[in-house]
Amino acid sequence: MTGIDVVALDQPCSSSLAALIRRCSSMTTIFPIPEQAPAAVLGDTAVPARTEPTTRFWVRRPSRHIVVVGATGDLDTATTPRFAELLTPRLASVVDAVVIDLSRLNFLGADALRVLMQAQQRAQARGFGFRLITGPPCVASALRAAGMLDRFDAYPAQAAAVAA
């Protein structure tokens, strides 16, 4: 493939995510289904349009030396730059660990995977921990498809990641 290819993702956490990422490894951009997509019509029956969840970010400090950066919704080409903006100063702060909470994601895109890899490298260079809270199958599927599942210290919940 060359140029920009567009793929509408109507079930981002499906088991086909890994196959999609492998098949489209040279894909430049992945766009989720638009928020205001028109209803599809099948015969005489109108099927309501799917709506894209709103992506939200947060930063928490459960203790003095641990910071948690999290997201809800989709970490895709459009939202990853904002995620990176929130994460970058935390990687330069005085902490023992940075915890990334991915447990409320619907989609984890290639750009976000790249940001996670770079963040982990910066954390290691500064000598502090870098942990992921994985959660939904779409996160593990994206990490597995990228060959990154075993590169991170991953935990199923925030309490475990903070206590580690």
Short mmCIF file of C-alpha atoms in Angstrom, two decimals:
data_model
loop_
_atom_site.label_atom_id
_atom_site.label_comp_id
_atom_site.label_asym_id
_atom_site.label_seq_id
_atom_site.Cartn_x
_atom_site.Cartn_y
_atom_site.Cartn_z
CA MET A 1 0.00 0.00 0.00
CA THR A 2 1.11 3.53 -0.64
CA GLY A 3 -0.22 6.91 0.39
CA ILE A 4 -2.90 7.15 3.04
CA ASP A 5 -5.27 4.24 3.44
CA VAL A 6 -8.47 4.60 5.42
CA VAL A 7 -10.11 1.80 7.34
CA ALA A 8 -13.38 2.20 9.26
CA LEU A 9 -13.25 0.26 12.51
CA ASP A 10 -16.68 -0.71 13.77
CA GLN A 11 -15.47 -3.21 16.39
CA PRO A 12 -12.06 -2.01 17.61
CA CYS A 13 -11.74 -4.65 20.35
CA SER A 14 -12.55 -7.58 18.09
CA SER A 15 -10.11 -10.42 17.62
CA SER A 16 -9.57 -9.24 14.06
CA LEU A 17 -7.58 -6.22 15.31
CA ALA A 18 -4.31 -8.13 15.26
CA ALA A 19 -4.99 -9.36 11.73
CA LEU A 20 -5.92 -5.83 10.64
CA ILE A 21 -2.70 -4.37 12.02
CA ARG A 22 -0.58 -7.09 10.40
CA ARG A 23 -2.37 -6.70 7.06
CA CYS A 24 -2.08 -2.93 7.13
CA SER A 25 1.40 -2.61 8.60
CA SER A 26 2.29 0.11 6.10
CA MET A 27 -0.92 2.01 6.76
CA THR A 28 -0.35 5.67 7.48
CA THR A 29 -3.65 6.57 9.12
CA ILE A 30 -6.53 4.67 10.69
CA PHE A 31 -9.78 6.57 11.11
CA PRO A 32 -12.53 5.29 13.44
CA ILE A 33 -16.14 5.59 12.32
CA PRO A 34 -17.17 9.29 12.51
CA GLU A 35 -19.18 10.43 15.51
CA GLN A 36 -22.13 11.64 13.41
CA ALA A 37 -22.23 8.78 10.89
CA PRO A 38 -25.57 8.56 9.07
CA ALA A 39 -27.84 5.62 9.81
CA ALA A 40 -27.46 2.68 7.45
CA VAL A 41 -30.59 1.37 5.80
CA LEU A 42 -31.04 -2.38 5.29
CA GLY A 43 -34.18 -3.02 3.28
CA ASP A 44 -36.93 -1.16 5.12
CA THR A 45 -35.15 -1.19 8.49
CA ALA A 46 -32.99 1.72 9.59
CA VAL A 47 -29.95 0.68 11.60
CA PRO A 48 -28.79 3.37 14.04
CA ALA A 49 -25.30 4.72 13.44
CA ARG A 50 -22.49 3.85 15.82
CA THR A 51 -21.05 6.76 17.69
CA GLU A 52 -17.37 7.17 18.49
CA PRO A 53 -16.65 7.53 22.19
CA THR A 54 -15.17 10.78 23.37
CA THR A 55 -11.51 10.51 24.27
CA ARG A 56 -10.59 11.92 27.65
CA PHE A 57 -7.22 12.09 29.43
CA TRP A 58 -6.27 12.43 33.07
CA VAL A 59 -3.24 12.65 35.31
CA ARG A 60 -3.28 11.47 38.94
CA ARG A 61 -0.67 11.22 41.68
CA PRO A 62 -1.69 8.35 43.98
CA SER A 63 1.52 8.94 45.92
CA ARG A 64 4.28 11.51 45.97
CA HIS A 65 6.59 9.57 43.65
CA ILE A 66 4.14 7.86 41.30
CA VAL A 67 2.18 9.51 38.53
CA VAL A 68 -0.64 7.87 36.58
CA VAL A 69 -1.52 9.09 33.07
CA GLY A 70 -4.67 7.60 31.59
CA ALA A 71 -7.08 7.76 28.69
CA THR A 72 -10.67 6.82 27.98
CA GLY A 73 -11.91 6.19 24.43
CA ASP A 74 -9.57 5.84 21.45
CA LEU A 75 -5.83 6.50 21.27
CA ASP A 76 -5.59 6.96 17.53
CA THR A 77 -3.87 9.30 15.10
CA ALA A 78 -6.06 12.23 16.12
CA THR A 79 -5.77 11.82 19.90
CA THR A 80 -2.24 10.48 20.42
CA PRO A 81 -0.53 13.91 20.13
CA ARG A 82 -2.53 15.18 23.13
CA PHE A 83 -1.67 12.00 25.06
CA ALA A 84 2.03 12.57 24.30
CA GLU A 85 1.72 16.21 25.46
CA LEU A 86 0.42 15.01 28.85
CA LEU A 87 2.98 12.24 29.15
CA THR A 88 6.16 14.13 28.20
CA PRO A 89 6.41 16.42 31.26
CA ARG A 90 5.71 13.48 33.59
CA LEU A 91 8.72 11.68 32.11
CA ALA A 92 10.87 14.69 33.02
CA SER A 93 9.54 15.02 36.58
CA VAL A 94 10.98 13.59 39.80
CA VAL A 95 9.13 10.28 40.19
CA ASP A 96 9.89 6.65 40.96
CA ALA A 97 7.42 5.38 38.36
CA VAL A 98 5.07 6.45 35.60
CA VAL A 99 1.96 4.30 35.24
CA ILE A 100 -0.02 4.43 31.99
CA ASP A 101 -3.68 3.47 32.47
CA LEU A 102 -5.01 1.98 29.23
CA SER A 103 -7.81 0.06 30.96
CA ARG A 104 -10.61 2.26 29.58
CA LEU A 105 -9.56 2.29 25.93
CA ASN A 106 -11.65 1.11 23.01
CA PHE A 107 -8.78 1.35 20.53
CA LEU A 108 -4.98 1.56 20.72
CA GLY A 109 -3.40 2.68 17.45
CA ALA A 110 0.08 2.44 15.99
CA ASP A 111 0.95 6.07 16.85
CA ALA A 112 0.09 5.44 20.51
CA LEU A 113 2.22 2.28 20.50
CA ARG A 114 5.15 4.34 19.23
CA VAL A 115 4.62 6.94 21.98
CA LEU A 116 4.52 4.18 24.62
CA MET A 117 7.76 2.69 23.33
CA GLN A 118 9.51 6.07 23.35
CA ALA A 119 8.18 6.85 26.83
CA GLN A 120 9.44 3.53 28.17
CA GLN A 121 12.90 4.24 26.73
CA ARG A 122 12.96 7.69 28.36
CA ALA A 123 11.86 6.24 31.71
CA GLN A 124 14.59 3.60 31.56
CA ALA A 125 17.20 6.22 30.66
CA ARG A 126 16.15 8.27 33.71
CA GLY A 127 16.14 5.19 35.95
CA PHE A 128 12.50 4.98 36.96
CA GLY A 129 9.71 2.46 36.43
CA PHE A 130 7.30 2.47 33.52
CA ARG A 131 4.16 0.35 33.94
CA LEU A 132 1.02 -0.26 31.91
CA ILE A 133 -2.47 -1.05 33.09
CA THR A 134 -3.78 -3.03 30.14
CA GLY A 135 -7.43 -3.94 30.78
CA PRO A 136 -9.51 -4.58 27.63
CA PRO A 137 -8.64 -7.18 24.97
CA CYS A 138 -8.05 -4.47 22.35
CA VAL A 139 -4.99 -3.23 24.28
CA ALA A 140 -3.40 -6.67 24.58
CA SER A 141 -4.25 -7.41 20.93
CA ALA A 142 -2.57 -4.22 19.71
CA LEU A 143 0.51 -4.85 21.87
CA ARG A 144 0.69 -8.48 20.71
CA ALA A 145 0.28 -7.55 17.03
CA ALA A 146 3.12 -5.05 17.33
CA GLY A 147 5.35 -7.60 19.10
CA MET A 148 5.37 -5.40 22.20
CA LEU A 149 3.32 -7.42 24.69
CA ASP A 150 6.35 -8.66 26.63
CA ARG A 151 8.30 -5.37 26.50
CA PHE A 152 6.27 -3.65 29.22
CA ASP A 153 5.56 -4.32 32.88
CA ALA A 154 1.81 -4.82 32.54
CA TYR A 155 -0.79 -5.04 35.29
CA PRO A 156 -4.55 -5.70 35.24
CA ALA A 157 -5.47 -2.90 37.67
CA GLN A 158 -4.17 0.43 38.98
CA ALA A 159 -3.73 -0.83 42.55
CA ALA A 160 -1.34 -3.57 41.38
CA ALA A 161 0.61 -1.21 39.09
CA VAL A 162 1.03 1.44 41.80
CA ALA A 163 2.02 -1.12 44.45
CA ALA A 164 4.67 -2.79 42.26
#
